[in-house]
GROMACS .gro file of C-alpha atoms in nm:
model
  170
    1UNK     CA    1  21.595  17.568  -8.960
    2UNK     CA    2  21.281  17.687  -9.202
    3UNK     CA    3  21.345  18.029  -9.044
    4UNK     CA    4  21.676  18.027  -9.145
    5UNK     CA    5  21.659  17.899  -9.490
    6UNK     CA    6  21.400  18.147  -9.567
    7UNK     CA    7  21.590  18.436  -9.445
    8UNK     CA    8  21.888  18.329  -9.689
    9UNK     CA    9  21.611  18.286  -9.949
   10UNK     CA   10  21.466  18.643  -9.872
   11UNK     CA   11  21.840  18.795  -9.872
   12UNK     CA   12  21.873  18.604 -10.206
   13UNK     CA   13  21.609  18.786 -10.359
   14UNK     CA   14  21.697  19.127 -10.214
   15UNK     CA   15  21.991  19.052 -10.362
   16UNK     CA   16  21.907  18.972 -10.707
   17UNK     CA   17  21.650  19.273 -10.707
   18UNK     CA   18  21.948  19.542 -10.599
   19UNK     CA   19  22.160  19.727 -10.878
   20UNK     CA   20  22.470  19.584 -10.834
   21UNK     CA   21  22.357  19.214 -10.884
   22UNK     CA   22  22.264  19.270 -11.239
   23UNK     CA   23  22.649  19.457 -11.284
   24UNK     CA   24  22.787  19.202 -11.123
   25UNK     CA   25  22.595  18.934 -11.385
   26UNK     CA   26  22.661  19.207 -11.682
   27UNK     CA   27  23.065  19.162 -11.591
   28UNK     CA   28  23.109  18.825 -11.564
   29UNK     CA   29  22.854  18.728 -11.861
   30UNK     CA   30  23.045  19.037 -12.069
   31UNK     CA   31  23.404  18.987 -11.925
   32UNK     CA   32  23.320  18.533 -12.047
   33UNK     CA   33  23.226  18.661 -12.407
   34UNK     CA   34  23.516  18.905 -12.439
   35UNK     CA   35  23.771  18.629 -12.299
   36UNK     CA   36  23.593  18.335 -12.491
   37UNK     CA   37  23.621  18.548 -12.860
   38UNK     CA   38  23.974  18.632 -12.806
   39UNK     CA   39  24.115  18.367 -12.729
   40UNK     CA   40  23.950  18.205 -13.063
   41UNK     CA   41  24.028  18.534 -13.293
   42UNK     CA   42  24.336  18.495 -13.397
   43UNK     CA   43  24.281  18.067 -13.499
   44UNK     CA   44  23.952  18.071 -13.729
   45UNK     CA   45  24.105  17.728 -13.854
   46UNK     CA   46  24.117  17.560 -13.511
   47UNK     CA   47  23.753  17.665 -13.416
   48UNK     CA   48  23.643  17.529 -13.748
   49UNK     CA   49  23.796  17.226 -13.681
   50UNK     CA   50  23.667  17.209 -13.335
   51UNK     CA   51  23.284  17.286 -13.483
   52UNK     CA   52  23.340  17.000 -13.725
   53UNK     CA   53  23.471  16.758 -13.477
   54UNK     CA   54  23.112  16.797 -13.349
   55UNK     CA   55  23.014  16.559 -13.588
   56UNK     CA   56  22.658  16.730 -13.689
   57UNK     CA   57  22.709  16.740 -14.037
   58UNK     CA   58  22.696  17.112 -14.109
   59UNK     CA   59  22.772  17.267 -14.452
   60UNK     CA   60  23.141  17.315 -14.481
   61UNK     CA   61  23.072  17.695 -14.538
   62UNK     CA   62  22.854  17.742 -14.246
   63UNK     CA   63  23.136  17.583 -14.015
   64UNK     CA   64  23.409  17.818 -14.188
   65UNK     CA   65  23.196  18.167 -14.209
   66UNK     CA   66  23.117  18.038 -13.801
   67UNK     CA   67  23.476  18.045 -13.718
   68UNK     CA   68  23.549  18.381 -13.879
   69UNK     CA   69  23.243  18.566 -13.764
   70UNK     CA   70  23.139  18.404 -13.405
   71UNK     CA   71  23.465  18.529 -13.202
   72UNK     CA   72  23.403  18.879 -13.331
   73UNK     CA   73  23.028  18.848 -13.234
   74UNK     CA   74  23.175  18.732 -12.856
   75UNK     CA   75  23.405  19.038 -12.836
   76UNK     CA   76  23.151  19.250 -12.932
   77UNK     CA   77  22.865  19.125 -12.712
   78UNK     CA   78  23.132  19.117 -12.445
   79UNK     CA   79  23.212  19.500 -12.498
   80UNK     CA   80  22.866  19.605 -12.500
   81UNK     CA   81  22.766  19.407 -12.180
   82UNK     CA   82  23.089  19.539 -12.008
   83UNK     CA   83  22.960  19.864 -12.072
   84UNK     CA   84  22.632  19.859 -12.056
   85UNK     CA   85  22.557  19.975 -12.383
   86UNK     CA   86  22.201  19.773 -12.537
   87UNK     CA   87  22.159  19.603 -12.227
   88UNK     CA   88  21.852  19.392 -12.293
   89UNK     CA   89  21.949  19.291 -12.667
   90UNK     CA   90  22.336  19.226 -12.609
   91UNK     CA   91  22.203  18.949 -12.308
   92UNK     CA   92  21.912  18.812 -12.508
   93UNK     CA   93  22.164  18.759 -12.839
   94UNK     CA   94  22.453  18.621 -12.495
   95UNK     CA   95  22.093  18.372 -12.436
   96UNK     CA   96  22.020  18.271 -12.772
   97UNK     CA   97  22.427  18.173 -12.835
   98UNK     CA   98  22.379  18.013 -12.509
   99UNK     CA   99  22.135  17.745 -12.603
  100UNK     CA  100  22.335  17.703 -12.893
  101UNK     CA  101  22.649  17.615 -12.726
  102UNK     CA  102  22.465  17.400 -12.427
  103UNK     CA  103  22.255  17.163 -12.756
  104UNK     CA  104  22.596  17.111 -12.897
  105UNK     CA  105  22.754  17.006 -12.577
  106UNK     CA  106  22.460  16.795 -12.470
  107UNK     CA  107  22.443  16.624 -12.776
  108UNK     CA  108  22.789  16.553 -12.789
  109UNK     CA  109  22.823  16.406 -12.424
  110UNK     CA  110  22.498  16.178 -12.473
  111UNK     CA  111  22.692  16.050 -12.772
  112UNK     CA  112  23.035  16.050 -12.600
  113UNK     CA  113  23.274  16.194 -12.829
  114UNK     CA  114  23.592  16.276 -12.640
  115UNK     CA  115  23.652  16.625 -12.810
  116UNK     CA  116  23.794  16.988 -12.754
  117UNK     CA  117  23.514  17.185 -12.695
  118UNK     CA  118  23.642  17.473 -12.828
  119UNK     CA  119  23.495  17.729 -12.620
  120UNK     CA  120  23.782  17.876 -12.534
  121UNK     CA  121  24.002  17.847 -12.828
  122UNK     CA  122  24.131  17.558 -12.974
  123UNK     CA  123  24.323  17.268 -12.728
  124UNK     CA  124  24.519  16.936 -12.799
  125UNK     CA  125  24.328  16.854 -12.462
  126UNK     CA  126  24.009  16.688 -12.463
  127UNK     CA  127  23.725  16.922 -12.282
  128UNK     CA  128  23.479  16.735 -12.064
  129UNK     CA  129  23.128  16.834 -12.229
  130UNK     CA  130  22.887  16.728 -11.937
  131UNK     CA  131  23.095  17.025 -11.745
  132UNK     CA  132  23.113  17.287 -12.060
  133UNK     CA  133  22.725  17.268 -12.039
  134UNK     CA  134  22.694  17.263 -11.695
  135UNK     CA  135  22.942  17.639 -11.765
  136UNK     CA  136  22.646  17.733 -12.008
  137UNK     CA  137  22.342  17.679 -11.821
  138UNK     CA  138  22.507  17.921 -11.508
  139UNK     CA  139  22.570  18.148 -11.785
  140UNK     CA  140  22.248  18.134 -11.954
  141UNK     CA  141  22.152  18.184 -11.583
  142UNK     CA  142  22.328  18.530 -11.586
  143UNK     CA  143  22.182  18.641 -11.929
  144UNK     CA  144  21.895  18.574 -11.805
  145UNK     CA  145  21.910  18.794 -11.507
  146UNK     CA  146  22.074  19.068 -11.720
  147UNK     CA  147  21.816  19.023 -11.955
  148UNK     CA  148  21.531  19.084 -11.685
  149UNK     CA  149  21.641  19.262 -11.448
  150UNK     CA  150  21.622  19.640 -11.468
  151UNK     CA  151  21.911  19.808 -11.624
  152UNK     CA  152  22.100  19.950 -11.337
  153UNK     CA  153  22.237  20.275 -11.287
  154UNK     CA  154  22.584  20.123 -11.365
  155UNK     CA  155  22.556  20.149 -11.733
  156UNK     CA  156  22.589  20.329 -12.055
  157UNK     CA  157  22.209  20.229 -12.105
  158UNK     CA  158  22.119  20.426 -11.746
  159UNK     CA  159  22.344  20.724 -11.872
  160UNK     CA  160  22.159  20.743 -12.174
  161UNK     CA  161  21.834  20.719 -12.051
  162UNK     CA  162  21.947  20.978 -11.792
  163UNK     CA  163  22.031  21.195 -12.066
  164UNK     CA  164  21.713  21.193 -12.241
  165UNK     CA  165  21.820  21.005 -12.515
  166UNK     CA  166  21.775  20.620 -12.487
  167UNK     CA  167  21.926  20.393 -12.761
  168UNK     CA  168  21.703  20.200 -12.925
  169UNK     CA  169  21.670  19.788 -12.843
  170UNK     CA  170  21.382  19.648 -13.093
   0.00000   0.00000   0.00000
């Protein structure tokens, strides 16, 4: 049984370590983002709403500039994992949302408010939050695997660096 469970765990890591695991993370982290900021593009008004129903007391502006500015920061990070294009900084910025999203659910099932999440666009249905972070942290998972693992030669990134010119991730 050992034997076997660390033969899974070896094929795991072989696995993980292979080029098509991070392009397989890249595409569902990128093709989530993309999905997630168009479904909320066209109704800044309903993710506002949803980011106020929150309940953290955040400056009106902040809530409003957040619902016209975060679904075209999804598409984009969504494009640009998709394709490959600043790999390591499109995943790291996918992380750093990430922790966002996962405090705001967390705090909002410990205190039990019965909300739309929003995550997906505005709803008349309630979201369960426990699950919407339990969503996060397996994608947090991903950008963290996109994030660290080497580029791949599925990617604009590996065609550029291929090229001789590599675009530039500070």
């Amino acid at each position: 049984m050992a034997k076997e469970g660390q033969n899974r765990l070896s094929a795991v890591r072989r696995f993980l370590a292979s080029s098509s695991a991070p392009l397989v993370s890249r595409i569902v982290l990128g093709g989530v983002f993309l999905a997630a900021g168009a479904s909320k593009v066209l109704d800044p008004g309903g993710l506002a709403a949803s980011i106020r129903s929150y309940e953290l007391h955040l400056p009106e502006w902040f809530a409003s500039i957040s619902a016209h500015a975060l679904p075209f920061l999804e598409i984009m990070l969504g494009l640009y994992l998709l394709a490959g294009l600043f790999t390591r900084l499109s995943a790291w910025a996918t992380n750093g949302l990430m922790i966002l999203f996962i405090l705001a659910l967390l705090q909002g099932a410990v205190r039990g408010l019965q909300i739309d999440c929003g995550c997906f666009g505005s709803s008349t249905e309630e979201s369960n939050l426990w699950l919407g972070a339990a969503r996060d942290v397996a994608l947090f998972a991903l950008g963290l695997h996109v994030a660290l693992a080497p580029i791949g030669r599925f990617s604009v990134d590996s065609l550029l660096r291929r090229s001789g010119s590599e675009p530039s991730e500070t």
